[in-house]
CSV table of C-alpha atoms and ligand atoms in Angstrom, one decimal:
chain,number,residue,atom,x,y,z
A,1471,MET,CA,-3.5,-8.1,-141.3
A,1472,SER,CA,-5.3,-7.8,-138.0
A,1473,LEU,CA,-5.6,-11.0,-136.0
A,1474,LEU,CA,-9.4,-10.5,-136.1
A,1475,GLN,CA,-9.3,-11.2,-139.8
A,1476,ASN,CA,-6.9,-14.1,-139.6
A,1477,LYS,CA,-7.4,-17.2,-141.5
A,1478,ASP,CA,-4.8,-19.2,-139.8
A,1479,ASP,CA,-4.8,-23.0,-139.4
A,1480,LEU,CA,-5.7,-23.2,-135.8
A,1481,LYS,CA,-5.3,-26.9,-135.4
A,1482,GLU,CA,-1.5,-26.4,-136.5
A,1483,LEU,CA,-1.2,-23.5,-134.0
A,1484,VAL,CA,-2.3,-25.7,-131.0
A,1485,ASP,CA,1.1,-27.4,-131.2
A,1486,LYS,CA,3.1,-24.9,-133.0
A,1487,LEU,CA,2.8,-21.9,-130.7
A,1488,ASN,CA,4.5,-21.9,-127.2
A,1489,PHE,CA,2.7,-20.7,-124.0
A,1490,LYS,CA,4.0,-17.2,-124.2
A,1491,GLU,CA,3.2,-16.9,-127.8
A,1492,LYS,CA,-0.5,-18.1,-127.1
A,1493,ILE,CA,-0.8,-15.5,-124.3
A,1494,ASP,CA,0.4,-12.7,-126.6
A,1495,ARG,CA,-2.1,-13.8,-129.4
A,1496,SER,CA,-5.0,-13.9,-127.0
A,1497,LEU,CA,-4.3,-10.5,-125.6
A,1498,THR,CA,-3.9,-9.1,-129.2
A,1499,LEU,CA,-7.3,-10.5,-130.1
A,1500,ILE,CA,-8.9,-9.0,-127.1
A,1501,LYS,CA,-7.2,-5.6,-127.6
A,1502,GLU,CA,-8.2,-5.4,-131.3
A,1503,ALA,CA,-11.8,-6.3,-130.4
A,1504,TYR,CA,-11.9,-3.7,-127.7
A,1505,GLN,CA,-10.6,-1.1,-130.1
A,1506,GLU,CA,-13.4,-2.2,-132.6
A,1507,TYR,CA,-16.3,-2.8,-130.2
A,1508,GLY,CA,-15.5,-0.7,-127.1
A,1509,ASP,CA,-18.2,-1.1,-124.5
A,1510,GLY,CA,-20.1,-3.5,-126.8
A,1511,LEU,CA,-17.3,-6.0,-126.0
A,1512,VAL,CA,-18.5,-8.2,-123.1
A,1513,LEU,CA,-17.3,-11.5,-121.7
A,1514,ALA,CA,-19.4,-14.4,-120.9
A,1515,ASN,CA,-18.2,-16.0,-117.6
A,1516,SER,CA,-19.3,-19.4,-116.9
A,1517,LEU,CA,-17.1,-19.4,-113.6
A,1518,GLY,CA,-15.1,-22.3,-115.0
A,1519,LYS,CA,-11.3,-22.4,-115.3
A,1520,ASP,CA,-11.3,-21.3,-119.0
A,1521,SER,CA,-13.7,-18.4,-118.3
A,1522,VAL,CA,-11.6,-17.0,-115.3
A,1523,ALA,CA,-8.5,-17.3,-117.3
A,1524,VAL,CA,-10.1,-15.2,-120.2
A,1525,TRP,CA,-11.5,-12.9,-117.7
A,1526,ASP,CA,-8.1,-12.3,-116.3
A,1527,LEU,CA,-6.6,-11.7,-119.8
A,1528,THR,CA,-9.5,-9.3,-120.5
A,1529,LYS,CA,-8.8,-7.3,-117.3
A,1530,LYS,CA,-5.2,-6.9,-118.6
A,1531,VAL,CA,-6.5,-5.2,-121.7
A,1532,SER,CA,-9.0,-2.9,-119.7
A,1533,SER,CA,-10.6,-3.0,-116.3
A,1534,LYS,CA,-13.6,-1.5,-118.0
A,1535,ILE,CA,-14.7,-4.4,-120.0
A,1536,ARG,CA,-17.9,-5.9,-118.6
A,1537,GLY,CA,-19.0,-9.5,-118.3
A,1538,PHE,CA,-22.1,-11.6,-117.7
A,1539,ILE,CA,-22.8,-14.8,-115.7
A,1540,ILE,CA,-25.7,-17.1,-116.5
A,1541,THR,CA,-26.7,-18.9,-113.3
A,1542,THR,CA,-29.3,-21.6,-112.7
A,1543,ARG,CA,-31.3,-23.0,-109.8
A,1544,PHE,CA,-29.2,-26.2,-110.3
A,1545,LYS,CA,-25.6,-24.8,-109.9
A,1546,PRO,CA,-23.5,-26.4,-107.2
A,1547,LYS,CA,-23.4,-24.5,-103.8
A,1548,GLU,CA,-19.6,-24.1,-104.3
A,1549,THR,CA,-20.2,-22.3,-107.8
A,1550,ILE,CA,-22.9,-20.1,-106.3
A,1551,GLN,CA,-20.5,-19.0,-103.4
A,1552,PHE,CA,-17.6,-18.5,-106.0
A,1553,MET,CA,-19.9,-16.5,-108.1
A,1554,LYS,CA,-20.8,-14.2,-105.1
A,1555,GLU,CA,-17.2,-13.7,-104.5
A,1556,GLU,CA,-16.4,-12.9,-108.1
A,1557,VAL,CA,-19.2,-10.3,-108.3
A,1558,ILE,CA,-17.8,-8.6,-105.1
A,1559,ARG,CA,-14.3,-8.5,-106.7
A,1560,TYR,CA,-15.7,-7.4,-110.1
A,1561,PRO,CA,-19.0,-5.5,-109.8
A,1562,GLU,CA,-18.9,-5.2,-113.7
A,1563,LEU,CA,-20.0,-8.7,-113.8
A,1564,LYS,CA,-23.8,-9.0,-114.3
A,1565,ILE,CA,-25.8,-12.0,-113.4
A,1566,PHE,CA,-28.7,-13.4,-115.4
A,1567,LYS,CA,-31.0,-16.2,-114.3
A,1568,ASN,CA,-34.3,-17.6,-115.5
A,1569,ASP,CA,-36.6,-18.3,-112.5
A,1570,ALA,CA,-39.6,-19.2,-114.6
A,1571,GLU,CA,-41.5,-22.5,-113.6
A,1572,ILE,CA,-40.2,-25.5,-115.7
A,1573,PRO,CA,-41.3,-29.3,-115.4
A,1574,GLY,CA,-39.6,-31.1,-112.5
A,1575,LYS,CA,-36.5,-33.2,-113.4
A,1576,LEU,CA,-36.6,-31.7,-117.0
A,1577,TYR,CA,-32.7,-32.2,-117.0
A,1578,GLN,CA,-33.4,-35.9,-117.0
A,1579,THR,CA,-36.3,-36.1,-119.3
A,1580,ASP,CA,-35.2,-33.4,-121.8
A,1581,PRO,CA,-31.9,-31.8,-121.0
A,1582,ASP,CA,-31.8,-29.8,-124.2
A,1583,ARG,CA,-35.1,-28.1,-123.3
A,1584,CYS,CA,-33.8,-27.5,-119.8
A,1585,CYS,CA,-30.6,-26.0,-121.0
A,1586,TYR,CA,-32.6,-23.9,-123.5
A,1587,PHE,CA,-34.8,-22.4,-120.6
A,1588,LEU,CA,-32.1,-22.0,-118.0
A,1589,LYS,CA,-29.2,-21.1,-120.1
A,1590,VAL,CA,-29.9,-20.1,-123.7
A,1591,LEU,CA,-32.8,-17.7,-122.9
A,1592,PRO,CA,-30.9,-15.8,-120.2
A,1593,THR,CA,-27.9,-15.5,-122.5
A,1594,ARG,CA,-30.2,-14.0,-125.1
A,1595,TRP,CA,-31.4,-11.5,-122.4
A,1596,ALA,CA,-27.8,-10.6,-121.6
A,1597,VAL,CA,-27.0,-10.0,-125.3
A,1598,GLU,CA,-30.0,-7.7,-125.5
A,1599,GLN,CA,-29.8,-5.9,-122.2
A,1600,MET,CA,-26.1,-5.2,-122.2
A,1601,LYS,CA,-26.2,-4.2,-125.9
A,1602,ILE,CA,-23.5,-6.7,-126.7
A,1603,LYS,CA,-21.8,-6.4,-130.2
A,1604,CYS,CA,-19.0,-9.0,-129.5
A,1605,TRP,CA,-19.0,-11.5,-126.8
A,1606,ILE,CA,-15.9,-13.2,-125.6
A,1607,THR,CA,-15.9,-16.8,-124.5
A,1608,GLY,CA,-13.4,-19.4,-123.1
A,1609,LEU,CA,-14.0,-22.0,-125.7
A,1610,ARG,CA,-11.1,-24.3,-126.5
A,1611,CYS,CA,-10.8,-26.6,-129.5
A,1612,THR,CA,-9.1,-29.4,-127.6
A,1613,GLU,CA,-11.9,-29.7,-124.9
A,1614,GLY,CA,-14.1,-32.3,-126.6
A,1615,ARG,CA,-15.8,-33.7,-129.6
A,1616,THR,CA,-18.2,-30.6,-129.9
A,1617,ARG,CA,-15.5,-28.1,-129.8
A,1618,THR,CA,-13.2,-28.9,-132.7
A,1619,ASP,CA,-14.5,-26.7,-135.4
A,1620,PHE,CA,-15.0,-23.2,-133.9
A,1621,LYS,CA,-12.9,-20.2,-135.0
A,1622,GLU,CA,-11.3,-17.5,-133.0
A,1623,VAL,CA,-13.6,-14.9,-134.5
A,1624,GLU,CA,-17.1,-15.9,-135.6
A,1625,GLU,CA,-20.4,-14.3,-136.6
A,1626,ARG,CA,-23.0,-17.0,-136.1
A,1627,ASP,CA,-25.7,-14.6,-135.5
A,1628,GLU,CA,-25.8,-11.5,-137.8
A,1629,GLY,CA,-24.6,-8.5,-136.0
A,1630,LEU,CA,-23.2,-10.5,-133.1
A,1631,ILE,CA,-19.5,-11.3,-133.2
A,1632,LYS,CA,-18.1,-14.1,-130.9
A,1633,LEU,CA,-14.5,-14.0,-129.8
A,1634,ASN,CA,-12.8,-17.1,-128.7
A,1635,PRO,CA,-9.4,-15.7,-127.6
A,1636,ILE,CA,-8.0,-19.0,-126.0
A,1637,LEU,CA,-9.4,-21.2,-128.6
A,1638,ILE,CA,-6.0,-22.9,-129.2
A,1639,TRP,CA,-4.9,-23.2,-125.6
A,1640,LYS,CA,-4.4,-26.7,-124.1
A,1641,GLU,CA,-5.9,-27.7,-120.7
A,1642,ARG,CA,-2.4,-27.7,-119.2
A,1643,GLU,CA,-1.7,-24.1,-120.5
A,1644,VAL,CA,-5.0,-22.8,-118.8
A,1645,TRP,CA,-3.9,-24.2,-115.5
A,1646,GLN,CA,-0.2,-22.9,-116.2
A,1647,TYR,CA,-1.8,-19.4,-116.7
A,1648,LEU,CA,-4.0,-19.5,-113.7
A,1649,SER,CA,-1.3,-20.6,-111.4
A,1650,LEU,CA,1.3,-18.2,-112.8
A,1651,ASN,CA,-1.2,-15.3,-112.4
A,1652,ASN,CA,-2.6,-16.3,-109.0
A,1653,VAL,CA,-6.1,-16.4,-110.5
A,1654,LYS,CA,-8.9,-17.7,-108.0
A,1655,VAL,CA,-10.7,-20.8,-109.3
A,1656,ASN,CA,-13.9,-22.5,-108.4
A,1657,PRO,CA,-13.1,-25.0,-105.5
A,1658,LEU,CA,-14.9,-27.8,-107.2
A,1659,TYR,CA,-11.8,-28.3,-109.3
A,1660,ALA,CA,-10.0,-29.4,-106.1
A,1661,LYS,CA,-12.5,-32.3,-105.9
A,1662,GLY,CA,-11.6,-33.7,-109.3
A,1663,TYR,CA,-14.0,-32.1,-111.7
A,1664,ARG,CA,-12.5,-31.2,-115.1
A,1665,SER,CA,-15.5,-29.4,-116.6
A,1666,LEU,CA,-18.2,-27.7,-114.4
A,1667,GLY,CA,-21.8,-27.0,-115.1
A,1668,CYS,CA,-25.2,-27.7,-113.2
A,1669,GLU,CA,-25.0,-30.1,-110.3
A,1670,PRO,CA,-27.2,-33.0,-111.8
A,1671,CYS,CA,-25.3,-32.8,-115.2
A,1672,SER,CA,-21.8,-32.8,-114.0
A,1673,MET,CA,-19.7,-35.7,-112.9
A,1674,ILE,CA,-16.1,-36.3,-111.9
A,1675,THR,CA,-14.6,-38.5,-114.6
A,1676,SER,CA,-11.1,-39.9,-115.3
A,1677,GLY,CA,-9.8,-40.4,-118.7
A,1678,GLY,CA,-11.7,-39.4,-121.9
A,1679,ASP,CA,-12.0,-35.8,-122.9
A,1680,GLU,CA,-12.5,-32.8,-120.6
A,1681,ARG,CA,-16.2,-32.7,-121.1
A,1682,ALA,CA,-16.9,-36.3,-120.8
A,1683,GLY,CA,-18.5,-35.7,-117.4
A,1684,ARG,CA,-21.2,-33.4,-118.7
A,1685,TRP,CA,-24.6,-34.8,-119.1
A,1686,THR,CA,-23.3,-38.4,-118.5
A,1687,GLY,CA,-25.8,-41.1,-119.4
A,1688,THR,CA,-27.9,-38.9,-121.7
A,1689,SER,CA,-27.6,-38.3,-125.6
A,1690,LYS,CA,-26.1,-35.0,-124.7
A,1691,CYS,CA,-23.2,-36.6,-123.0
A,1692,GLY,CA,-20.0,-34.6,-123.5
A,1693,GLY,CA,-22.2,-32.0,-125.5
A,1694,GLU,CA,-23.3,-28.5,-125.3
A,1695,CYS,CA,-25.9,-26.4,-123.4
A,1696,GLY,CA,-26.8,-24.6,-126.6
A,1697,ILE,CA,-25.4,-21.1,-126.1
A,1698,HIS,CA,-22.5,-21.8,-128.7
A,1699,THR,CA,-24.9,-23.6,-131.1
A,1700,ARG,CA,-28.2,-21.9,-130.9
A,1701,PRO,CA,-29.1,-18.4,-132.3
A,1702,LEU,CA,-28.8,-15.8,-129.7
A,1703,LYS,CA,-30.3,-12.8,-131.5
A,1704,VAL,CA,-33.9,-14.0,-132.0
A,1705,ASN,CA,-37.2,-12.8,-130.4
A,1706,MET,CA,-36.7,-12.9,-126.6
A,1707,ASP,CA,-39.5,-15.4,-125.9
A,1708,GLY,CA,-38.0,-18.2,-127.8
A,1709,ASP,CA,-37.6,-19.8,-131.1
A,1710,GLY,CA,-40.0,-22.7,-131.0
A,1711,ILE,CA,-38.1,-25.4,-129.1
B,2347,SF4,S1,-26.9,-28.2,-117.4
B,2347,SF4,FE1,-28.6,-29.8,-116.7
B,2347,SF4,S2,-29.6,-28.7,-115.1
B,2347,SF4,FE2,-28.4,-27.1,-116.1
B,2347,SF4,S3,-29.7,-26.2,-117.6
B,2347,SF4,FE3,-28.7,-27.9,-118.6
B,2347,SF4,S4,-30.0,-29.8,-118.5
B,2347,SF4,FE4,-30.7,-28.2,-116.9
Protein backbone atom coordinates (compact mmCIF):
# COMPACT_ATOMS: atom_id res chain seq x y z
CA MET A 1 0.00 0.00 0.00
CA SER A 2 1.29 3.46 -0.79
CA LEU A 3 2.33 5.66 2.12
CA LEU A 4 -0.25 8.22 0.97
CA GLN A 5 -2.96 5.77 2.03
CA ASN A 6 -1.24 4.62 5.24
CA LYS A 7 -3.16 4.25 8.49
CA ASP A 8 -0.07 3.89 10.66
CA ASP A 9 -0.11 4.77 14.34
CA LEU A 10 1.88 8.01 14.11
CA LYS A 11 2.37 8.53 17.83
CA GLU A 12 4.07 5.15 17.97
CA LEU A 13 6.28 5.98 14.98
CA VAL A 14 7.62 9.17 16.63
CA ASP A 15 9.78 7.00 18.91
CA LYS A 16 9.96 3.80 16.87
CA LEU A 17 11.58 5.09 13.67
CA ASN A 18 15.16 6.28 13.64
CA PHE A 19 16.35 9.49 11.97
CA LYS A 20 17.24 7.83 8.64
CA GLU A 21 13.94 5.93 8.51
CA LYS A 22 12.05 9.16 9.10
CA ILE A 23 13.90 10.91 6.26
CA ASP A 24 13.14 7.99 3.92
CA ARG A 25 9.48 8.02 4.93
CA SER A 26 9.23 11.80 4.33
CA LEU A 27 10.90 11.53 0.93
CA THR A 28 8.58 8.68 -0.08
CA LEU A 29 5.52 10.69 0.92
CA ILE A 30 6.69 13.68 -1.15
CA LYS A 31 7.64 11.46 -4.12
CA GLU A 32 4.27 9.72 -4.12
CA ALA A 33 2.45 13.05 -3.85
CA TYR A 34 4.49 14.48 -6.73
CA GLN A 35 3.60 11.47 -8.89
CA GLU A 36 -0.05 11.93 -7.99
CA TYR A 37 -0.41 15.73 -8.16
CA GLY A 38 2.52 16.91 -10.35
CA ASP A 39 2.59 20.70 -10.64
CA GLY A 40 -0.42 20.89 -8.29
CA LEU A 41 1.90 19.91 -5.42
CA VAL A 42 3.08 23.11 -3.71
CA LEU A 43 4.84 23.77 -0.40
CA ALA A 44 3.76 26.38 2.15
CA ASN A 45 7.03 27.87 3.39
CA SER A 46 6.72 29.82 6.65
CA LEU A 47 10.51 30.39 6.69
CA GLY A 48 10.71 28.58 10.03
CA LYS A 49 13.07 25.66 10.65
CA ASP A 50 10.46 22.99 9.85
CA SER A 51 9.51 24.64 6.57
CA VAL A 52 13.08 24.99 5.35
CA ALA A 53 13.75 21.34 6.26
CA VAL A 54 10.74 20.17 4.25
CA TRP A 55 11.62 22.56 1.43
CA ASP A 56 15.08 20.95 1.27
CA LEU A 57 13.51 17.46 1.21
CA THR A 58 11.14 18.60 -1.52
CA LYS A 59 14.02 19.89 -3.64
CA LYS A 60 15.62 16.44 -3.35
CA VAL A 61 12.50 14.98 -4.98
CA SER A 62 12.25 17.61 -7.74
CA SER A 63 13.69 21.08 -8.24
CA LYS A 64 10.48 21.95 -10.07
CA ILE A 65 8.18 21.75 -7.05
CA ARG A 66 6.90 25.27 -6.29
CA GLY A 67 6.27 26.96 -2.97
CA PHE A 68 4.55 29.98 -1.48
CA ILE A 69 5.34 32.28 1.43
CA ILE A 70 2.71 34.21 3.38
CA THR A 71 4.24 37.37 4.75
CA THR A 72 2.68 40.15 6.81
CA ARG A 73 3.40 43.77 7.74
CA PHE A 74 4.38 42.50 11.20
CA LYS A 75 7.12 40.03 10.28
CA PRO A 76 10.48 40.74 11.98
CA LYS A 77 13.09 42.45 9.80
CA GLU A 78 15.32 39.36 10.06
CA THR A 79 12.54 37.19 8.60
CA ILE A 80 11.93 39.69 5.78
CA GLN A 81 15.63 39.68 4.93
CA PHE A 82 15.74 35.86 5.08
CA MET A 83 12.67 35.73 2.82
CA LYS A 84 14.37 37.96 0.24
CA GLU A 85 17.43 35.71 0.25
CA GLU A 86 15.34 32.55 -0.08
CA VAL A 87 13.38 33.96 -3.02
CA ILE A 88 16.64 34.84 -4.80
CA ARG A 89 17.89 31.29 -4.15
CA TYR A 90 14.56 29.75 -5.17
CA PRO A 91 12.60 31.90 -7.64
CA GLU A 92 9.88 29.23 -7.63
CA LEU A 93 8.82 30.57 -4.19
CA LYS A 94 5.92 33.00 -4.62
CA ILE A 95 5.08 35.62 -1.97
CA PHE A 96 1.51 36.47 -0.91
CA LYS A 97 0.61 39.39 1.38
CA ASN A 98 -2.58 41.17 2.39
CA ASP A 99 -1.95 44.94 2.43
CA ALA A 100 -5.57 45.89 3.16
CA GLU A 101 -6.22 48.32 6.00
CA ILE A 102 -7.07 46.68 9.33
CA PRO A 103 -7.73 48.22 12.75
CA GLY A 104 -4.52 49.24 14.57
CA LYS A 105 -3.22 46.76 17.18
CA LEU A 106 -5.77 44.17 16.03
CA TYR A 107 -3.15 41.60 17.05
CA GLN A 108 -3.82 42.67 20.65
CA THR A 109 -7.56 43.16 20.56
CA ASP A 110 -8.50 40.23 18.32
CA PRO A 111 -5.52 38.13 17.21
CA ASP A 112 -7.76 35.53 15.54
CA ARG A 113 -9.20 38.19 13.30
CA CYS A 114 -5.75 39.66 12.63
CA CYS A 115 -4.41 36.22 11.61
CA TYR A 116 -7.48 35.67 9.52
CA PHE A 117 -6.87 38.83 7.47
CA LEU A 118 -3.09 38.63 7.26
CA LYS A 119 -2.51 34.87 7.04
CA VAL A 120 -5.62 32.86 6.21
CA LEU A 121 -6.90 35.08 3.37
CA PRO A 122 -3.54 35.22 1.54
CA THR A 123 -3.24 31.43 1.93
CA ARG A 124 -6.58 31.08 0.18
CA TRP A 125 -5.30 33.37 -2.58
CA ALA A 126 -2.22 31.14 -2.95
CA VAL A 127 -4.34 27.98 -3.16
CA GLU A 128 -6.53 29.58 -5.83
CA GLN A 129 -3.91 31.37 -7.90
CA MET A 130 -1.32 28.58 -7.88
CA LYS A 131 -4.02 25.99 -8.64
CA ILE A 132 -2.88 23.89 -5.71
CA LYS A 133 -4.21 20.34 -5.45
CA CYS A 134 -1.98 19.25 -2.58
CA TRP A 135 -0.07 21.53 -0.24
CA ILE A 136 2.94 20.45 1.77
CA THR A 137 3.50 21.76 5.30
CA GLY A 138 6.14 21.47 8.02
CA LEU A 139 3.66 20.53 10.77
CA ARG A 140 4.97 18.20 13.49
CA CYS A 141 2.87 16.39 16.08
CA THR A 142 5.32 17.07 18.93
CA GLU A 143 5.34 20.88 18.53
CA GLY A 144 2.60 21.70 20.99
CA ARG A 145 -0.91 21.11 22.29
CA THR A 146 -2.67 22.10 19.05
CA ARG A 147 -0.63 19.81 16.81
CA THR A 148 -1.15 16.35 18.28
CA ASP A 149 -3.99 15.13 16.08
CA PHE A 150 -2.94 15.83 12.52
CA LYS A 151 -2.32 13.05 9.97
CA GLU A 152 0.40 12.78 7.36
CA VAL A 153 -2.20 13.03 4.60
CA GLU A 154 -5.42 14.95 5.16
CA GLU A 155 -8.33 16.33 3.19
CA ARG A 156 -9.85 18.98 5.45
CA ASP A 157 -11.12 20.89 2.41
CA GLU A 158 -12.79 18.87 -0.32
CA GLY A 159 -10.45 18.72 -3.30
CA LEU A 160 -7.44 20.07 -1.41
CA ILE A 161 -5.06 17.50 0.06
CA LYS A 162 -2.62 18.47 2.78
CA LEU A 163 0.64 16.56 3.13
CA ASN A 164 2.56 16.77 6.42
CA PRO A 165 5.71 14.77 5.55
CA ILE A 166 7.70 15.48 8.73
CA LEU A 167 4.76 15.09 11.09
CA ILE A 168 6.57 12.45 13.19
CA TRP A 169 9.94 14.24 13.40
CA LYS A 170 11.15 15.58 16.73
CA GLU A 171 12.57 19.08 17.16
CA ARG A 172 16.07 17.63 17.59
CA GLU A 173 15.76 15.66 14.33
CA VAL A 174 14.82 18.79 12.42
CA TRP A 175 17.98 20.53 13.64
CA GLN A 176 19.98 17.37 12.92
CA TYR A 177 18.71 17.36 9.34
CA LEU A 178 19.33 21.09 8.83
CA SER A 179 22.86 20.81 10.17
CA LEU A 180 23.79 17.70 8.19
CA ASN A 181 22.42 19.20 4.97
CA ASN A 182 23.82 22.72 5.46
CA VAL A 183 20.38 24.28 5.15
CA LYS A 184 20.29 28.03 5.82
CA VAL A 185 17.94 29.02 8.66
CA ASN A 186 16.29 32.20 9.86
CA PRO A 187 18.90 34.10 11.98
CA LEU A 188 16.32 34.65 14.74
CA TYR A 189 16.94 31.09 15.97
CA ALA A 190 20.42 32.19 17.05
CA LYS A 191 18.72 34.67 19.42
CA GLY A 192 16.86 31.87 21.21
CA TYR A 193 13.48 31.68 19.49
CA ARG A 194 12.05 28.17 19.09
CA SER A 195 9.00 29.07 17.02
CA LEU A 196 8.78 32.10 14.70
CA GLY A 197 5.85 34.23 13.66
CA CYS A 198 4.99 37.92 13.51
CA GLU A 199 7.03 40.19 15.78
CA PRO A 200 4.28 41.23 18.26
CA CYS A 201 3.15 37.62 18.69
CA SER A 202 6.45 35.73 19.09
CA MET A 203 8.56 35.62 22.23
CA ILE A 204 11.68 33.85 23.36
CA THR A 205 10.66 31.29 25.96
CA SER A 206 12.44 28.55 27.85
CA GLY A 207 10.84 25.29 28.91
CA GLY A 208 7.30 24.45 27.92
CA ASP A 209 6.45 23.34 24.43
CA GLU A 210 7.99 24.69 21.24
CA ARG A 211 5.08 26.99 20.46
CA ALA A 212 4.73 28.40 23.99
CA GLY A 213 6.17 31.74 22.82
CA ARG A 214 3.40 32.29 20.27
CA TRP A 215 0.62 34.75 21.20
CA THR A 216 1.81 34.77 24.80
CA GLY A 217 -0.61 36.49 27.17
CA THR A 218 -3.65 35.95 24.93
CA SER A 219 -6.25 33.19 24.75
CA LYS A 220 -4.45 32.10 21.58
CA CYS A 221 -1.21 31.34 23.51
CA GLY A 222 0.64 28.43 21.89
CA GLY A 223 -2.18 28.17 19.37
CA GLU A 224 -2.68 28.42 15.64
CA CYS A 225 -2.93 31.26 13.11
CA GLY A 226 -5.76 29.46 11.35
CA ILE A 227 -4.25 28.22 8.10
CA HIS A 228 -4.27 24.68 9.50
CA THR A 229 -7.69 24.92 11.13
CA ARG A 230 -9.87 27.12 8.90
CA PRO A 231 -11.26 26.18 5.47
CA LEU A 232 -9.01 27.25 2.61
CA LYS A 233 -11.34 26.60 -0.29
CA VAL A 234 -14.17 29.06 0.30
CA ASN A 235 -15.12 32.27 -1.45
CA MET A 236 -12.10 34.51 -1.62
CA ASP A 237 -13.54 37.44 0.34
CA GLY A 238 -14.10 35.58 3.54
CA ASP A 239 -16.26 33.23 5.48
CA GLY A 240 -17.93 35.61 7.86
CA ILE A 241 -15.41 36.02 10.67
S1 LIG B 1 0.66 36.45 14.24
FE1 LIG B 1 -0.02 38.31 15.32
S2 LIG B 1 0.49 40.07 13.98
FE2 LIG B 1 0.67 38.16 12.76
S3 LIG B 1 -1.27 37.99 11.74
FE3 LIG B 1 -1.45 36.80 13.63
S4 LIG B 1 -2.23 38.19 15.25
FE4 LIG B 1 -1.57 39.43 13.46
